[in-house]
Amino acid sequence: MRLPGTRYQEPGWEQVRKLLGQASVQVLRQLAPHELQDPALLDRYVDQTGALLHACRHTARAAADGNSYGDSVGELALSLLYELPGQPSYWQAFMATLETEFARSGAFWQEPACEGILRKKVNDLYAGLRDRLDADAYMVATGRDCSPNRIYTYRMLDTAYREIAALFADWQAHGMQVGAILGRELHGIPIEVRQMKSISGCKAEWVIAWSATLEQYGGAAGPLHTRSKRFASLKNSPQKIAAMLAEIGEYEQLSANQDSAEAFRSDAGEAGAWLEDYWRVVHESEQCEQRGDYHQADQLLAPPDEAEWMDGVDNEAERETAGQGQGEVAQAVIDAADEATRLIEQDRSSAVSLPPNYLQLARLAQHAGSRMLGILAQESLPIRLAVFHKLLGVADDSYPDVWLDPATGELPTLQQLAALDGISMPTLRKRRNEAIDKLYAARDSVAA
Amino acid sequence: MKPTITELEARLQEQLLLARAVPGDRLLLADATLLGALDGSRPLTPAERTALQASPLTLRRFRHLAQQRRSAAQGERKEHRSAGAGWHGSRGLLRAAATAAVLDTLRTEDGYWTLDFLQSEQGWRVILALVADAPFAALAVQQGWQVQVRDGAGSLILRGGLDGDGECECAWPHVAAPVQHFQQHGASFAVEPAGQD
């Protein structure tokens, strides 16, 4: 199923799920029980699982198509993993289920026999996360509200259509059921079977009737007829079903006719173009406020049905603290290391198989006048690189070549960076996260 | 070394704005509000601005609309160029009759354009006019094409956008009167889409 903005809803998802399960189980198997409480666990999990996924990106499974937009299974798995820290409630819920199970049956995740249980929990984690992300992406692409539940409903309807289509295709073998779906007795080939060429041709009444037949023909109640409340209201709203079926069909056709539904997304070199618009819009609004010439009422959207109203985040304090000390920063960034430091650096670089002058060159490739980098001036170079590692990934077209490990063409691994800095991995992670917090705190001042 | 540090900074900014965890985030501003801010017709109120800055999801929608707007503008420019592609330019010659002392109208060989010269108290003025039955006339007027005129030596005589009548007028840029100027500069002229340097 394709919908505007979504990436994780096509058949390739099965493989994405398996890949994430496989890698996660491998990482989580080694957890000590006390680590469940460790707030840094998520970070470690993402790093280690990411490394595993990265390492297997050329396997047949990872290289297979994950969707029809050109994302491979491996790429989708990685991008989903990297979204996890941005949606902490999913990880917290996952941890809570591990704790519950732990209270009941001990450190089950270490038992090979319980691998299935762990895998199932990981599945649930990512199944929820993908619908959240796709719901968000749908909102971004359409400007209309959406929720994970709604995505789930679209998918249920898409599946229903496929099953109905399969029954229609083999109508002779399923005469009774097809008759029940169409609401009449069959005499010869029903015309509907020929007419339904895509999901757009599927009638809401058929979906409802099909669901009702499942108890008798499929052995279990259909999705609209279970006791679960999830789709309870939908059963009585054929218009709603019809609209959703039509939407899936329309977009399927639209996206099949275009090379890419979002062609403008990847105009290389224009990543920052919209930021100019953003700063201009913010600036115009601030100027307007200063002049005091506001004559319109606020046009804030009311929350949709069940969603809670978001607390307005007050960035005033953040704005004040940011923007200080940017002048001396440039100095610090290019601050040449003295001879002794340089020798230590060379040793450390060689020890992790990087060119001896790696740090020296990488340091020179930083832009002295950059305000963003200025904010990180107090951090060591490895920490700064770890920040990029985390925020933009191991490879990004915007990285200077000398930042990359010649052996991999990517940023050094976190282990390498920790060794370069002469610190442990947990310390590196901690400092990196602190540095990222500083950037977040400063972002609005840089925009101004 | 790639001199792309600005791009790097832009990518970093983008991440900081968009990849934040905001529990319960949702669309806080309608498309109409965002588009009004984007085209400058209605700046965001302080509360709306705060909402935009506090909601990565709303920001992502903003980015989407901003990019759509930019690519639409780009598409228009392309269309503009390709619409003009049917017409790449027209050339005209100083006809024998025009070698008289006074020059009042020149016409391109394809008949699409005329150049008129008017003498006023302030000096000569030159008017480029698109003939109404040129195949691209309606589009050119509707889109207000930017066009320019060069003399036979290639120097610019006029540049500007077509008005609603398909005309573009400016002061004669040379000291010599039009007829003498053209005679000294190749006795020909060219009308072409502006910006062909």
XYZ file of C-alpha atoms in Angstrom:
645
model
C 0.000 0.000 0.000
C 1.224 3.457 -0.871
C -0.026 6.690 0.642
C 1.426 10.191 0.402
C 4.645 10.410 2.387
C 4.619 6.853 3.724
C 7.636 4.587 3.261
C 7.079 1.567 5.445
C 3.743 0.230 4.196
C 4.690 -1.933 1.247
C 5.332 -5.695 1.145
C 9.067 -5.102 1.698
C 8.157 -4.266 5.289
C 8.192 -7.968 6.217
C 11.908 -8.118 5.504
C 12.579 -4.810 7.274
C 10.867 -6.201 10.351
C 12.882 -9.416 10.213
C 16.147 -7.587 9.741
C 15.474 -5.319 12.714
C 14.430 -8.325 14.785
C 17.563 -10.246 13.925
C 19.949 -7.391 14.699
C 18.107 -6.333 17.839
C 18.058 -9.806 19.292
C 21.786 -10.056 18.711
C 22.401 -6.819 20.601
C 19.868 -7.250 23.396
C 20.868 -10.843 24.131
C 23.949 -9.471 25.889
C 22.082 -7.165 28.262
C 22.670 -7.547 31.973
C 19.425 -7.127 33.959
C 20.593 -3.952 35.694
C 21.130 -2.306 32.316
C 17.382 -2.110 31.796
C 17.437 0.890 34.104
C 20.355 2.546 32.342
C 19.225 5.759 30.639
C 22.116 5.416 28.193
C 20.881 2.018 27.025
C 18.854 3.425 24.139
C 21.904 5.199 22.757
C 24.000 2.080 23.021
C 21.297 -0.055 21.499
C 20.936 2.287 18.528
C 24.690 2.477 17.970
C 25.260 -1.253 18.171
C 22.206 -2.279 16.194
C 23.075 0.376 13.641
C 26.553 -1.070 13.286
C 25.128 -4.560 12.730
C 22.636 -3.340 10.148
C 25.328 -1.371 8.456
C 27.625 -4.371 8.326
C 25.006 -6.531 6.625
C 23.787 -3.935 4.136
C 25.083 -5.914 1.172
C 23.332 -9.165 2.085
C 20.530 -10.261 -0.188
C 17.899 -9.494 2.408
C 19.145 -5.977 3.165
C 19.748 -5.079 -0.452
C 16.249 -6.120 -1.573
C 13.647 -3.481 -2.375
C 11.926 -2.232 0.752
C 9.410 -0.075 -1.075
C 8.711 1.204 -4.555
C 10.447 4.523 -3.918
C 13.860 2.932 -4.175
C 14.632 2.430 -0.481
C 16.239 -0.922 0.212
C 15.222 -3.120 3.136
C 18.493 -2.282 4.873
C 18.020 1.452 4.403
C 14.502 1.347 5.777
C 15.636 -0.687 8.784
C 18.409 1.791 9.524
C 16.242 4.846 9.104
C 13.600 3.366 11.375
C 16.236 2.553 13.970
C 17.606 6.086 13.854
C 14.137 7.530 14.336
C 13.749 5.619 17.583
C 15.493 8.205 19.822
C 13.202 10.850 18.367
C 10.153 8.927 19.584
C 11.173 7.977 23.111
C 7.735 6.761 24.169
C 8.098 3.700 21.944
C 11.376 2.729 23.549
C 9.957 3.356 27.015
C 7.003 1.114 26.275
C 9.363 -1.547 24.972
C 11.489 -1.334 28.112
C 8.370 -1.586 30.233
C 7.378 -4.858 28.570
C 10.894 -6.215 29.110
C 10.659 -5.284 32.792
C 7.275 -6.933 33.161
C 8.502 -10.106 31.527
C 11.689 -9.925 33.588
C 9.678 -9.749 36.797
C 7.777 -12.831 35.690
C 10.484 -15.006 34.202
C 13.899 -13.467 34.811
C 16.391 -12.402 32.178
C 14.526 -14.267 29.443
C 16.292 -12.366 26.675
C 19.483 -14.211 27.448
C 17.826 -17.602 26.932
C 18.088 -18.966 23.406
C 14.738 -20.686 23.960
C 13.050 -17.335 24.589
C 14.375 -15.665 21.506
C 10.902 -15.761 19.993
C 9.451 -13.734 22.865
C 12.118 -11.070 22.501
C 11.694 -10.987 18.752
C 7.967 -10.504 19.149
C 8.502 -7.537 21.460
C 10.964 -5.984 19.036
C 8.414 -6.529 16.262
C 5.784 -4.687 18.253
C 8.187 -1.852 18.928
C 8.907 -1.247 15.266
C 5.391 -1.977 14.058
C 4.186 0.871 16.256
C 7.050 3.143 15.320
C 6.624 2.709 11.567
C 2.951 3.652 11.738
C 3.796 6.689 13.849
C 6.437 7.836 11.371
C 4.259 7.164 8.364
C 1.332 8.979 9.965
C 3.630 11.969 10.536
C 4.947 11.772 6.994
C 1.403 11.609 5.675
C 0.545 14.791 7.570
C 3.649 16.488 6.230
C 2.840 15.448 2.677
C -0.851 16.299 2.732
C -1.426 18.817 5.498
C -4.254 16.599 6.747
C -4.398 15.013 10.163
C -3.464 11.403 10.551
C -2.610 8.953 13.315
C -0.988 5.528 13.612
C -4.482 4.126 14.060
C -5.612 5.634 10.819
C -2.612 4.188 8.989
C -3.471 0.823 10.491
C -7.010 1.226 9.195
C -5.834 2.077 5.694
C -3.727 -1.054 5.774
C -6.597 -3.201 6.985
C -8.740 -1.929 4.099
C -5.948 -2.504 1.612
C -5.577 -6.075 2.848
C -9.338 -6.542 2.708
C -9.342 -5.421 -0.918
C -6.581 -7.860 -1.788
C -8.413 -10.742 -0.166
C -11.643 -9.809 -1.894
C -9.768 -9.591 -5.193
C -8.323 -13.065 -4.593
C -11.816 -14.438 -3.899
C -13.192 -12.734 -7.010
C -10.375 -14.120 -9.127
C -11.276 -17.608 -7.971
C -15.005 -17.002 -7.717
C -15.984 -20.415 -8.939
C -14.323 -22.075 -5.974
C -15.786 -19.509 -3.561
C -19.249 -19.039 -5.041
C -21.093 -18.893 -1.737
C -18.728 -16.404 -0.135
C -18.513 -14.196 -3.210
C -22.311 -14.280 -3.363
C -22.474 -13.203 0.266
C -20.038 -10.345 -0.421
C -22.054 -9.157 -3.409
C -25.334 -9.712 -1.604
C -26.965 -11.897 -4.203
C -26.954 -15.379 -5.587
C -24.537 -15.963 -8.412
C -25.656 -17.041 -11.846
C -22.574 -17.333 -14.000
C -19.615 -15.024 -13.709
C -20.546 -11.945 -11.695
C -19.899 -8.742 -13.620
C -18.268 -7.156 -10.526
C -15.431 -9.627 -10.808
C -14.522 -8.189 -14.185
C -15.174 -4.626 -13.179
C -13.012 -4.427 -10.051
C -9.621 -3.678 -11.550
C -8.078 -1.795 -8.647
C -8.855 -0.817 -5.098
C -10.760 2.170 -6.496
C -13.342 -0.248 -7.839
C -13.851 -1.978 -4.503
C -17.124 -1.060 -2.808
C -17.324 -0.338 0.906
C -20.348 -2.625 1.176
C -18.275 -5.532 -0.116
C -15.611 -4.902 2.517
C -18.197 -4.922 5.276
C -19.889 -8.000 3.871
C -16.538 -9.727 3.354
C -15.600 -9.109 6.974
C -18.947 -10.554 8.037
C -18.342 -13.722 5.988
C -14.996 -14.480 7.588
C -16.448 -16.040 10.704
C -18.162 -18.633 8.509
C -15.598 -19.055 5.724
C -12.321 -18.049 7.293
C -12.687 -19.553 10.721
C -12.225 -16.295 12.626
C -14.177 -13.075 12.877
C -13.336 -10.460 10.245
C -11.521 -7.247 11.193
C -14.744 -5.233 11.276
C -16.529 -7.877 13.279
C -14.147 -8.748 16.091
C -14.898 -7.750 19.632
C -12.017 -5.311 19.505
C -13.201 -1.738 19.422
C -10.580 -0.653 16.928
C -12.798 -0.835 13.863
C -16.157 -1.014 15.602
C -17.393 2.345 14.355
C -16.096 1.770 10.858
C -18.508 -1.097 10.251
C -21.408 1.355 10.283
C -19.698 3.998 8.157
C -19.527 2.759 4.584
C -18.907 6.343 3.378
C -15.781 6.509 5.518
C -14.570 3.189 4.161
C -15.358 4.254 0.600
C -13.415 7.489 1.006
C -10.368 5.680 2.383
C -10.455 3.028 -0.357
C -10.729 5.775 -2.963
C -7.808 7.637 -1.444
C -5.557 4.577 -1.542
C -6.592 3.935 -5.141
C -6.035 7.498 -6.253
C -2.602 7.729 -4.778
C -1.646 4.310 -6.110
C -2.449 5.534 -9.591
C -0.786 8.886 -9.090
C 2.414 7.454 -7.668
C 2.573 4.792 -10.367
C 2.500 7.488 -13.021
C 5.271 9.532 -11.526
C 8.915 8.685 -11.296
C 8.810 9.882 -7.767
C 5.935 11.379 -5.887
C 8.331 13.721 -4.188
C 10.749 14.593 -6.900
C 11.703 17.910 -5.371
C 12.755 16.245 -2.145
C 16.267 15.496 -3.195
C 17.324 18.476 -5.227
C 20.980 18.197 -4.366
C 22.594 21.278 -2.969
C 19.300 22.770 -1.927
C 18.983 21.211 1.484
C 19.215 24.628 3.018
C 16.988 26.546 0.631
C 13.908 26.136 2.758
C 15.836 27.327 5.807
C 16.127 30.698 4.131
C 12.363 30.733 3.867
C 12.113 29.738 7.502
C 14.393 32.483 8.724
C 12.672 35.042 6.548
C 9.240 34.037 7.852
C 10.425 34.122 11.458
C 12.139 37.451 10.899
C 9.103 39.041 9.259
C 6.936 37.853 12.096
C 9.338 39.269 14.686
C 9.516 42.589 12.906
C 5.781 42.736 12.750
C 5.631 42.088 16.447
C 8.139 44.832 17.173
C 6.177 47.318 15.114
C 3.089 46.086 16.914
C 1.040 45.971 13.758
C -0.883 42.786 14.235
C -4.471 43.023 13.238
C -5.282 39.388 12.747
C -6.305 36.815 15.284
C -4.099 33.765 15.833
C -4.908 30.927 13.489
C -3.841 27.937 15.508
C -5.325 24.588 14.637
C -7.458 22.938 17.280
C -6.309 19.470 18.238
C -8.018 16.631 16.361
C -10.386 14.406 18.353
C -8.281 12.519 20.846
C -4.911 14.183 20.504
C -3.829 16.173 23.499
C -2.994 19.804 23.221
C 0.687 20.365 23.150
C 2.223 22.647 25.718
C 3.626 25.713 24.019
C 7.339 25.357 24.460
C 8.907 28.536 25.687
C 12.203 29.134 24.017
C 12.887 32.506 25.560
C 15.434 31.280 28.071
C 17.153 29.233 25.419
C 17.352 32.183 23.101
C 18.999 34.288 25.750
C 21.719 31.864 26.631
C 22.573 31.105 23.060
C 24.614 33.366 20.898
C 27.196 34.159 23.521
C 30.860 33.657 23.041
C 30.766 33.165 19.336
C 33.537 35.617 18.649
C 36.375 33.814 20.331
C 35.178 30.556 18.953
C 36.811 30.818 15.581
C 40.109 31.121 17.316
C 39.587 27.999 19.322
C 38.521 25.946 16.366
C 41.683 26.413 14.400
C 43.802 26.559 17.494
C 46.854 24.668 16.317
C 47.858 21.779 18.502
C 51.331 22.024 19.896
C 53.973 19.513 19.052
C 53.430 17.189 22.005
C 49.718 16.966 21.402
C 50.351 16.303 17.789
C 52.516 13.310 18.550
C 49.882 11.858 20.844
C 47.301 12.406 18.155
C 49.395 10.631 15.587
C 49.801 7.645 17.862
C 46.115 7.447 18.548
C 45.192 7.822 14.901
C 47.522 5.051 13.872
C 46.242 2.848 16.655
C 42.762 2.878 15.136
C 43.999 2.515 11.557
C 43.466 6.107 10.536
C 46.102 8.196 8.745
C 48.523 9.662 11.340
C 47.611 13.233 10.412
C 43.885 12.522 10.416
C 42.978 14.842 13.280
C 45.180 17.613 11.993
C 43.606 17.577 8.541
C 40.100 17.078 9.846
C 40.533 20.054 12.141
C 41.612 22.279 9.270
C 38.541 21.280 7.313
C 36.311 22.990 9.818
C 35.001 26.367 9.000
C 36.373 28.897 11.442
C 33.577 31.402 11.068
C 30.772 28.901 11.361
C 28.304 29.808 14.063
C 27.032 26.283 14.546
C 30.500 24.853 14.927
C 31.281 27.753 17.197
C 28.766 26.437 19.647
C 30.792 23.229 19.791
C 34.128 24.964 20.117
C 34.766 23.725 23.630
C 34.375 20.141 22.528
C 37.244 18.109 21.204
C 37.275 17.295 17.512
C 36.326 13.629 18.061
C 33.308 14.740 20.088
C 32.297 17.129 17.338
C 32.621 14.386 14.772
C 30.549 12.133 17.029
C 27.871 14.833 17.000
C 27.761 14.743 13.212
C 27.877 10.955 13.367
C 24.726 11.025 15.444
C 22.837 13.833 13.720
C 23.667 13.272 10.068
C 24.889 9.689 10.018
C 28.164 8.060 9.085
C 28.105 9.348 5.535
C 26.754 12.640 4.281
C 27.571 14.467 1.090
C 28.303 17.560 3.087
C 31.264 16.059 4.974
C 34.724 17.237 3.956
C 36.721 14.306 2.566
C 39.387 14.541 5.240
C 36.795 13.759 7.894
C 36.315 10.326 6.390
C 38.241 7.197 7.182
C 39.964 6.364 3.883
C 39.334 2.678 4.560
C 35.538 3.013 4.678
C 34.766 6.355 3.078
C 32.736 7.159 6.165
C 33.250 8.951 9.446
C 35.345 6.952 11.906
C 33.295 4.650 14.105
C 32.429 5.711 17.631
C 35.077 3.304 18.914
C 37.681 4.996 16.752
C 36.533 8.431 17.864
C 36.661 7.434 21.518
C 40.178 6.108 21.044
C 41.200 9.277 19.216
C 40.001 11.296 22.158
C 41.561 8.925 24.666
C 38.235 8.382 26.426
C 35.837 5.486 26.931
C 32.755 4.887 24.796
C 30.283 5.833 27.554
C 32.166 9.095 28.141
C 32.176 9.803 24.444
C 28.432 9.199 24.250
C 27.798 11.348 27.286
C 29.835 14.275 25.978
C 28.366 13.905 22.540
C 24.847 14.071 23.931
C 25.711 17.116 26.008
C 27.075 18.796 22.912
C 23.903 17.984 20.999
C 21.850 19.483 23.808
C 23.853 22.672 23.455
C 23.117 22.781 19.751
C 19.411 22.345 20.391
C 19.511 25.125 22.923
C 21.214 27.397 20.429
C 19.247 26.637 17.317
C 16.815 29.531 17.559
C 19.508 32.116 18.063
C 21.320 30.923 14.985
C 18.131 31.280 13.049
C 17.755 34.878 14.138
C 38.501 19.101 0.125
C 34.904 20.065 -0.572
C 34.102 23.679 0.214
C 30.670 22.590 1.361
C 30.786 23.556 4.986
C 27.823 25.870 4.542
C 25.842 22.968 3.183
C 27.036 20.999 6.192
C 25.816 23.692 8.496
C 22.488 23.809 6.711
C 22.100 20.054 7.106
C 22.925 20.344 10.780
C 20.413 23.146 11.256
C 17.809 21.119 9.481
C 18.391 18.155 11.771
C 18.255 20.310 14.870
C 14.965 21.826 13.816
C 13.270 18.696 12.563
C 14.685 15.725 14.434
C 13.556 16.682 17.893
C 11.440 14.544 20.140
C 8.248 16.466 20.900
C 5.709 14.146 22.490
C 2.216 14.571 21.114
C 3.395 16.759 18.275
C 0.813 17.504 15.590
C 0.056 20.020 12.853
C -0.408 23.320 14.655
C -0.836 25.634 11.674
C -3.038 25.269 8.622
C -1.577 25.341 5.134
C -3.248 28.688 4.478
C -1.434 30.214 7.461
C 1.921 28.792 6.390
C 1.468 29.828 2.768
C 0.463 33.333 3.804
C 3.691 33.590 5.801
C 5.709 32.136 2.933
C 4.468 34.593 0.332
C 4.684 37.431 2.823
C 1.020 38.335 2.605
C 0.320 37.582 6.227
C 3.208 37.337 8.688
C 2.821 34.863 11.521
C 1.488 36.223 14.786
C 3.786 35.721 17.799
C 1.739 32.734 18.975
C 1.833 31.175 15.522
C 5.561 31.736 15.289
C 6.055 30.048 18.653
C 3.898 27.176 17.482
C 5.937 26.770 14.313
C 9.211 26.810 16.198
C 7.997 24.384 18.821
C 6.537 21.780 16.497
C 8.877 19.757 14.294
C 5.881 18.283 12.492
C 4.498 21.707 11.592
C 8.006 22.711 10.557
C 8.228 19.682 8.302
C 4.960 20.696 6.674
C 6.397 24.196 6.328
C 9.509 22.759 4.675
C 7.340 20.703 2.343
C 5.333 23.753 1.289
C 8.446 25.910 0.970
C 10.124 23.326 -1.240
C 6.972 22.865 -3.276
C 6.796 26.606 -3.753
C 10.414 26.788 -4.804
C 10.147 23.911 -7.226
C 6.949 25.382 -8.673
C 8.747 28.676 -9.217
C 11.604 26.779 -10.799
C 9.161 24.861 -12.973
C 7.589 28.129 -14.069
C 10.937 29.532 -14.994
C 11.648 26.368 -16.955
C 8.264 26.563 -18.613
C 8.996 30.159 -19.353
C 12.165 29.155 -21.053
C 10.616 26.265 -22.924
C 7.610 28.327 -23.948
C 10.153 30.742 -25.308
C 11.866 27.774 -26.888
C 9.320 27.892 -29.671
C 10.689 31.339 -30.264
C 14.426 31.757 -29.840
C 14.696 35.209 -31.325
C 13.986 37.215 -34.442
C 16.297 39.182 -36.699
C 15.664 42.229 -38.774
C 17.576 44.232 -41.364
C 17.649 47.886 -42.100
C 15.804 47.954 -45.400
C 16.998 50.072 -48.258
C 14.126 52.427 -47.796
C 15.077 52.854 -44.194
C 18.384 54.320 -45.108
C 16.578 57.592 -45.444
C 17.506 60.184 -42.915
C 14.563 59.387 -40.665
C 13.775 55.961 -39.350
C 10.389 55.317 -37.868
C 9.581 51.599 -38.024
C 11.623 48.439 -38.377
C 10.168 44.982 -38.623
C 11.787 41.602 -37.983
C 12.015 39.218 -40.907
C 9.570 36.804 -39.356
C 7.126 39.661 -38.931
C 6.627 39.030 -35.195
C 8.141 42.264 -33.883
C 8.315 45.890 -34.793
C 10.669 48.551 -33.523
C 9.289 52.059 -33.539
C 11.314 55.182 -33.001
C 9.751 58.368 -31.692
C 11.465 61.672 -31.458
C 10.489 63.682 -28.396
C 11.795 66.737 -26.658
C 13.943 64.558 -24.416
C 15.412 62.734 -27.388
C 14.647 59.472 -29.172
C 12.538 56.738 -27.680
C 12.403 53.178 -28.902
C 9.349 50.924 -28.633
C 9.434 47.202 -29.209
C 5.995 45.783 -30.027
C 4.893 42.194 -30.462
C 2.551 41.688 -33.388
C -0.754 40.396 -32.075
C -0.922 37.429 -34.415
C 2.492 36.038 -33.553
C 1.924 32.386 -32.530
C 3.333 32.956 -29.051
C 1.752 36.398 -28.564
C -0.916 35.459 -26.035
C 1.518 33.519 -23.833
C 4.227 36.156 -24.057
C 1.852 38.911 -22.964
C 0.222 36.803 -20.291
C 3.580 35.854 -18.800
C 5.157 39.242 -19.414
C 8.208 37.809 -21.129
C 11.524 39.532 -20.619
C 13.000 40.404 -23.992
C 15.901 42.410 -25.334
C 17.033 44.024 -28.554
C 20.606 44.190 -29.798
C 22.082 46.022 -32.702
C 24.102 44.317 -35.422
C 27.279 44.725 -33.359
C 25.702 42.934 -30.450
C 25.298 45.805 -28.033
C 22.116 46.199 -26.075
C 19.492 48.669 -27.217
C 16.559 47.745 -25.037
C 15.713 45.235 -22.358
C 12.530 44.789 -20.367
C 9.280 42.946 -19.798
C 6.362 43.054 -22.210
C 3.384 45.003 -20.913
C -0.274 44.120 -21.403
C -0.172 45.466 -24.935
C 2.833 43.365 -25.827
C 5.071 46.420 -25.801
C 8.247 47.469 -24.141
C 9.548 51.003 -24.336
C 12.670 52.849 -23.292
C 14.825 55.843 -24.091
C 17.155 55.468 -27.070
C 20.474 54.677 -25.386
C 22.877 56.159 -27.942
C 23.956 59.612 -28.870
C 23.643 59.020 -32.581
C 20.104 58.953 -33.929
C 18.719 55.446 -34.594
C 19.264 55.424 -38.323
C 22.885 56.518 -38.095
C 23.528 54.145 -35.238
C 22.155 51.123 -37.075
C 24.016 52.041 -40.218
C 27.257 52.114 -38.267
C 26.514 48.891 -36.419
C 25.795 46.198 -38.955
C 22.541 47.576 -40.343
C 20.646 44.842 -38.528
C 19.127 44.047 -35.171
C 17.905 41.090 -33.186
C 15.058 40.589 -30.734
C 15.627 37.759 -28.289
C 14.610 36.444 -24.861
C 16.353 38.536 -22.211
C 19.343 37.175 -20.410
C 21.130 35.699 -23.439
C 24.545 37.153 -22.870
